[in-house]
Short mmCIF file of C-alpha atoms in Angstrom, two decimals:
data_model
loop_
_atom_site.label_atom_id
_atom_site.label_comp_id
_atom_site.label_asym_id
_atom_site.label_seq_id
_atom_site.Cartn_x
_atom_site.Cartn_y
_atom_site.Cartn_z
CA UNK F 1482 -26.88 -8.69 30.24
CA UNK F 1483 -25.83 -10.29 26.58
CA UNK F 1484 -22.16 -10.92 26.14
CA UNK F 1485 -20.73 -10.10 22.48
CA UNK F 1486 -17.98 -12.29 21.09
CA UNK F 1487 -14.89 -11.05 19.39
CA UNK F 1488 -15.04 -9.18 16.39
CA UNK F 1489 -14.36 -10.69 13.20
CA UNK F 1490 -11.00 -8.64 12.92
CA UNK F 1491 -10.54 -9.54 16.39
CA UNK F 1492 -10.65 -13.49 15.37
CA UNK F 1493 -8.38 -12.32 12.20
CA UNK F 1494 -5.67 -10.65 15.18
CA UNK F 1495 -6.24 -14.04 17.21
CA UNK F 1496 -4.93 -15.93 14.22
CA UNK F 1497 -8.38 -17.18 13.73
CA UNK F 1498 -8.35 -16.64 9.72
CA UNK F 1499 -10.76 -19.54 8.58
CA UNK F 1500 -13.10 -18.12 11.12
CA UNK F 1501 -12.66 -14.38 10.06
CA UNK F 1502 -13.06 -15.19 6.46
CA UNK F 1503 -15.66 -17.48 6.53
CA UNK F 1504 -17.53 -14.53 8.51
CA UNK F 1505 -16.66 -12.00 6.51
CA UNK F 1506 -18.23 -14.11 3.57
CA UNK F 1507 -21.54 -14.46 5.71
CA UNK F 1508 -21.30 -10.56 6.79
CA UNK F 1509 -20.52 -9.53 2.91
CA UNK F 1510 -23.99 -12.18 1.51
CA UNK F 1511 -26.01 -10.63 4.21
CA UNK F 1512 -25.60 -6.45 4.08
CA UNK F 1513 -23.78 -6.56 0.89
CA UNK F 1514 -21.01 -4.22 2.70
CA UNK F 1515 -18.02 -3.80 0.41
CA UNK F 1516 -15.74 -3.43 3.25
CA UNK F 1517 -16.64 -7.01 4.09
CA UNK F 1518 -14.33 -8.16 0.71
CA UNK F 1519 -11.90 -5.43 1.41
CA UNK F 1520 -11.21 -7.13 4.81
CA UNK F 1521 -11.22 -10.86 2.89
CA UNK F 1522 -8.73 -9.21 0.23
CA UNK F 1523 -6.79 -7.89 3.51
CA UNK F 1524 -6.63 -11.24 4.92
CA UNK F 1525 -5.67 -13.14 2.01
CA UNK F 1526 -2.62 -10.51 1.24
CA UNK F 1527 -1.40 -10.67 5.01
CA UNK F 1528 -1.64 -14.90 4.27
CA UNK F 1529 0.81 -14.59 1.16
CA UNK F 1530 -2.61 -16.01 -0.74
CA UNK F 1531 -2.20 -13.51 -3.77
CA UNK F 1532 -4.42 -15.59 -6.05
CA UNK F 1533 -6.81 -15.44 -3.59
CA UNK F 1534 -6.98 -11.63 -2.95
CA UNK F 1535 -7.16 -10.85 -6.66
CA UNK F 1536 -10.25 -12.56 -6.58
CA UNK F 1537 -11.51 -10.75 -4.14
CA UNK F 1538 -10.15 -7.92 -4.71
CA UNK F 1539 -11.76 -7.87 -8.76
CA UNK F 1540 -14.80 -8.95 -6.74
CA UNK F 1541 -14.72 -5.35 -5.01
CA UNK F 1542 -14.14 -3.65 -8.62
CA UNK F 1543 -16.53 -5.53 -10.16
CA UNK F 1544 -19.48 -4.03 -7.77
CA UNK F 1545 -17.79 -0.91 -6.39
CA UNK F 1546 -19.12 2.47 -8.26
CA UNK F 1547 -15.80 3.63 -10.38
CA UNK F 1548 -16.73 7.30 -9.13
CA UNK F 1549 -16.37 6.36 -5.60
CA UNK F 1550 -13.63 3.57 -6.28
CA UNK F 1551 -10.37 4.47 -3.75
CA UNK F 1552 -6.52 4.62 -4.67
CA UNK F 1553 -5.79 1.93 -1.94
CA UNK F 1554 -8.24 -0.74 -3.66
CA UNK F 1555 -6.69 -0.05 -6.70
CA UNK F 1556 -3.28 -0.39 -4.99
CA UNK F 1557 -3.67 -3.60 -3.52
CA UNK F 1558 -4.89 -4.89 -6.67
CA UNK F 1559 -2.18 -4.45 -8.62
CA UNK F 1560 -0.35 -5.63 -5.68
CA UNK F 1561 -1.58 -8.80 -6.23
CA UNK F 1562 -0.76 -9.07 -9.85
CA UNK F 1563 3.21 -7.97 -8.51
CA UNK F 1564 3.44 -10.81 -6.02
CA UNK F 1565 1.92 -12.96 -8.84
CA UNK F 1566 4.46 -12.18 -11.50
CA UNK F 1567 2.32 -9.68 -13.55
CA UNK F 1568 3.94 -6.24 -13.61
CA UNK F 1569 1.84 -4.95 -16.62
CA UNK F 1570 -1.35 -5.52 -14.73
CA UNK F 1571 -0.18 -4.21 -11.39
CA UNK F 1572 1.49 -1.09 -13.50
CA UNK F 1573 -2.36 -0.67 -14.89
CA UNK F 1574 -3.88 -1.03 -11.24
CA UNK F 1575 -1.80 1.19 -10.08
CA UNK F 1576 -2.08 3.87 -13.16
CA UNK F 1577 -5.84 3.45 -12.36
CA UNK F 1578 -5.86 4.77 -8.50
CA UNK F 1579 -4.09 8.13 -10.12
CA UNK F 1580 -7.39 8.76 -10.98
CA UNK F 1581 -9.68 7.44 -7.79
CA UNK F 1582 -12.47 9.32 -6.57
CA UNK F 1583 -11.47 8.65 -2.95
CA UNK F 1584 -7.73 8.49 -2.18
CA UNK F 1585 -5.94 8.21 1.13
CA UNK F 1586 -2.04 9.56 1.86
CA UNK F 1587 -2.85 12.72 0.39
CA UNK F 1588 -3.43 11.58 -3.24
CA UNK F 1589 0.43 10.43 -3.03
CA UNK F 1590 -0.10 6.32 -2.53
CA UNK F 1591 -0.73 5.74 -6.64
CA UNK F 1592 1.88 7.59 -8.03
CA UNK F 1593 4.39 6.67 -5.88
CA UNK F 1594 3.98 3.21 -6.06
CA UNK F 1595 3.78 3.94 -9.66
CA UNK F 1596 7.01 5.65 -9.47
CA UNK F 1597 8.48 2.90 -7.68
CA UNK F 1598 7.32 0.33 -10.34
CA UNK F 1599 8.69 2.39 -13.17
CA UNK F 1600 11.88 2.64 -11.28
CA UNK F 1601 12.22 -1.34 -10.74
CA UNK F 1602 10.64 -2.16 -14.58
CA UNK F 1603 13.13 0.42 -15.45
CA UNK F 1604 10.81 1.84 -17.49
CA UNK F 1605 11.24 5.43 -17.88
CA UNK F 1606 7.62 6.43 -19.21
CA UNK F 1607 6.51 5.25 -16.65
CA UNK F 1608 8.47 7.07 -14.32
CA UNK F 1609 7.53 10.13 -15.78
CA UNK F 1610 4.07 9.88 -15.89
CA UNK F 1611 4.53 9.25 -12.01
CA UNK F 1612 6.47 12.13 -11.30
CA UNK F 1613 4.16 14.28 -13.78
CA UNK F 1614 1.31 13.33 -11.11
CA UNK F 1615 3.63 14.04 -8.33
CA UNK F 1616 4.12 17.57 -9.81
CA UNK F 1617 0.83 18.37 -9.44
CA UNK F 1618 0.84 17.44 -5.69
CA UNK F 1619 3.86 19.13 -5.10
CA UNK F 1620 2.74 22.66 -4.37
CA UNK F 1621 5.25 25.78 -2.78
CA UNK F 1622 2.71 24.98 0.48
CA UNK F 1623 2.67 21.43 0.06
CA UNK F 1624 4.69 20.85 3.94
CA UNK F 1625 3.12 18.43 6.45
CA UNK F 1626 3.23 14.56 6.52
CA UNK F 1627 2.32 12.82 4.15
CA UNK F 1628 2.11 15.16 1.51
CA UNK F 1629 5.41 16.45 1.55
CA UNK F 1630 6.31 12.64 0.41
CA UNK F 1631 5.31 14.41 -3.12
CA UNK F 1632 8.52 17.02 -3.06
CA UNK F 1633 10.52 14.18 -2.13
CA UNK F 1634 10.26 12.02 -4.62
CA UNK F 1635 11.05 14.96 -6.61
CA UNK F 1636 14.00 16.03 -4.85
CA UNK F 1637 11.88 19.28 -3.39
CA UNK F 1638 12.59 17.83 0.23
CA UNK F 1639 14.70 15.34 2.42
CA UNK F 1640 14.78 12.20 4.29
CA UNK F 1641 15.75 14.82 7.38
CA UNK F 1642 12.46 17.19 6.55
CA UNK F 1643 10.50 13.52 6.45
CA UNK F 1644 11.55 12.35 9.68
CA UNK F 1645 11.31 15.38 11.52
CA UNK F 1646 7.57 15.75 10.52
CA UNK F 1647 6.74 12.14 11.03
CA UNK F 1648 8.52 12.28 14.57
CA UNK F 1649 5.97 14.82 15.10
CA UNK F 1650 2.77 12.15 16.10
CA UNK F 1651 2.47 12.39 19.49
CA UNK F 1652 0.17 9.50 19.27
CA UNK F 1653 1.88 6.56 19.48
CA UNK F 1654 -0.04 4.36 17.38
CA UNK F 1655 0.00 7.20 14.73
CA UNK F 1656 3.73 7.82 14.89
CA UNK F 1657 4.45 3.89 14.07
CA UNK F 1658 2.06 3.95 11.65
CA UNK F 1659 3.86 6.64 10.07
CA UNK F 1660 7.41 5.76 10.38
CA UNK F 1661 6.06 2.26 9.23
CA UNK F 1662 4.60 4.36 6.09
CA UNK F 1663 7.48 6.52 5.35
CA UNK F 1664 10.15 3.56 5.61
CA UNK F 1665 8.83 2.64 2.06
CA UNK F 1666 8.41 6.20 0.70
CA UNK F 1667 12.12 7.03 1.59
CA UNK F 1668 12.96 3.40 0.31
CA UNK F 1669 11.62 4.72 -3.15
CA UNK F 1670 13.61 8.26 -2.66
CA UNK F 1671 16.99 5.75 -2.18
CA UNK F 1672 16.18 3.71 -5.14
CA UNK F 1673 16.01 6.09 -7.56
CA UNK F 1674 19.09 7.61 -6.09
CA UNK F 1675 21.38 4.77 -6.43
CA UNK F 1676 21.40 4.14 -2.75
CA UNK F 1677 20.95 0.22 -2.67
CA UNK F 1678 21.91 0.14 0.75
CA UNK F 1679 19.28 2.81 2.02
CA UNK F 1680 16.27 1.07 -0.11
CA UNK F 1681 16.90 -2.41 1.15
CA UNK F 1682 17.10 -1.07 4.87
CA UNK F 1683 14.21 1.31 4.43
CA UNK F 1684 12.06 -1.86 2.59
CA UNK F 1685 13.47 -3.67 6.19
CA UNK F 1686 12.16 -0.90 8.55
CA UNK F 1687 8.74 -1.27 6.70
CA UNK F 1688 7.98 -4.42 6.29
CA UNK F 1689 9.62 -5.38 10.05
CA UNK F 1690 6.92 -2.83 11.51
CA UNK F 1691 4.76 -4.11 14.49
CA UNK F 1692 2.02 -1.43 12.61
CA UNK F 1693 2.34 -3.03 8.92
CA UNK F 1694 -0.41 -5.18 9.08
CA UNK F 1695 -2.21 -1.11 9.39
CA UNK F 1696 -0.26 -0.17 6.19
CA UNK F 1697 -0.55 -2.70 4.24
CA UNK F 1698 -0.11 -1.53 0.56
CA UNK F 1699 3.60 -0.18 1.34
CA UNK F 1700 4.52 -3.00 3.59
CA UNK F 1701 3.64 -5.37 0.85
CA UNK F 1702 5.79 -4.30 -1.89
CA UNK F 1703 8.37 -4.06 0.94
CA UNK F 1704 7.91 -7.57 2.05
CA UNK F 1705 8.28 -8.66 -1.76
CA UNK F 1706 11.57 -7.07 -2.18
CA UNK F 1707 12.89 -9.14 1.20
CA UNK F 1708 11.31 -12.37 -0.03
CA UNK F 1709 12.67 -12.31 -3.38
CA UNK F 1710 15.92 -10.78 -2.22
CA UNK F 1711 16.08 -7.40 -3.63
CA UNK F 1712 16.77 -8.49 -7.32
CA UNK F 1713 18.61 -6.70 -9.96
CA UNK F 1714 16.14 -8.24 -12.35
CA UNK F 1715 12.55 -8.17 -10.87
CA UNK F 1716 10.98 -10.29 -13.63
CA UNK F 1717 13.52 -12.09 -15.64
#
């Protein structure tokens, strides 16, 4: 009877990073699986190593076909340019997953974190071009979680009509993954309202989530605004 070690993930949950990323590195040279860097990239971001994730991350781009590229690579790329003080490049990753071939969140993860970049460059083209996407997501039938996070960023729909669906998930896993999720869409509906106090508690609710490390792209941006204390001035 052969006994099987721990995943690498499992050594990543264990704390054991050197271990998960040095296999990942073996597991990516051997199959050539791009998951293997999206993991490493994963890794990195959870570590705070931005410089390192970009690497890996352009790695991925570099050898992924663009037809087939998703929303949430390009996300977390320009993720990494954010945390490193680059908002032009992580406005241009982030323009580039409006046009993914795969997306996840119901197509609304790239303009929404669009949206929310626009809103703290305070740049208003870019805001539109966001909410121009967001438009056509935003459909008379367009109910369910999460693409009814489209209508609210338009204010179509409410923080109440958000909750209630999310609250929905009789999974338990699922439903903190999606409160987790939503904390930083409704964070984005309370910035661009004015509501200081609602964005910096809804950035909280995300980025203090036991199911973050499972929704990472949100909870990222989230945990910037906390480390660099909400700023008037994102990049003086």
């Amino acid at each position: 009877m052969s006994v099987t070690g721990p995943s690498l993930w499992d050594l990543h949950l264990q704390g054991r990073n050197e271990e998960a990323l040095a296999g990942y590195l073996k597991e990516f040279e051997r199959t050539g699986h791009l998951s293997s860097l999206r993991n490493r990239a994963g890794i990195f971001i959870e570590l705070g190593a931005f410089a390192e994730a970009l690497e890996e991350c352009q790695r991925l781009r570099s050898l992924e076909d663009p037809n087939s590229r998703g929303d949430a690579d390009a996300v977390r790329e320009g993720i990494c340019h954010w945390w490193l003080d680059q908002p032009g490049l992580a406005v241009e990753c982030f323009r580039y997953g409006l046009s993914a071939g795969y997306t996840n969140t119901a197509s609304v993860m790239a303009p929404s974190v669009l949206l929310y970049a626009g809103l703290r460059l305070n740049d208003g083209a870019v805001c539109s071009e966001a909410k121009r996407v967001l438009r056509s997501l935003s459909r008379p039938k367009s109910i369910g979680y999460p693409r009814l996070i489209a209508p609210l960023l338009l204010g179509r729909a409410t923080k109440l009509e958000i909750v209630r669906l999310v609250e929905r998930h009789t999974n338990p896993k699922l439903l903190g993954r999606a409160r987790c999720q939503s904390d930083f869409y409704l964070s984005i509906d309370a910035l661009q309202r004015g509501n200081m106090a609602g964005f910096e508690d809804h950035c909280r609710r995300c980025a203090g989530s036991p199911h973050s490390r499972l929704e990472q792209e949100e909870a990222s941006l989230a945990r910037w605004e906390i480390d660099r204390g909400f700023p008037a001035t994102p990049f003086p």
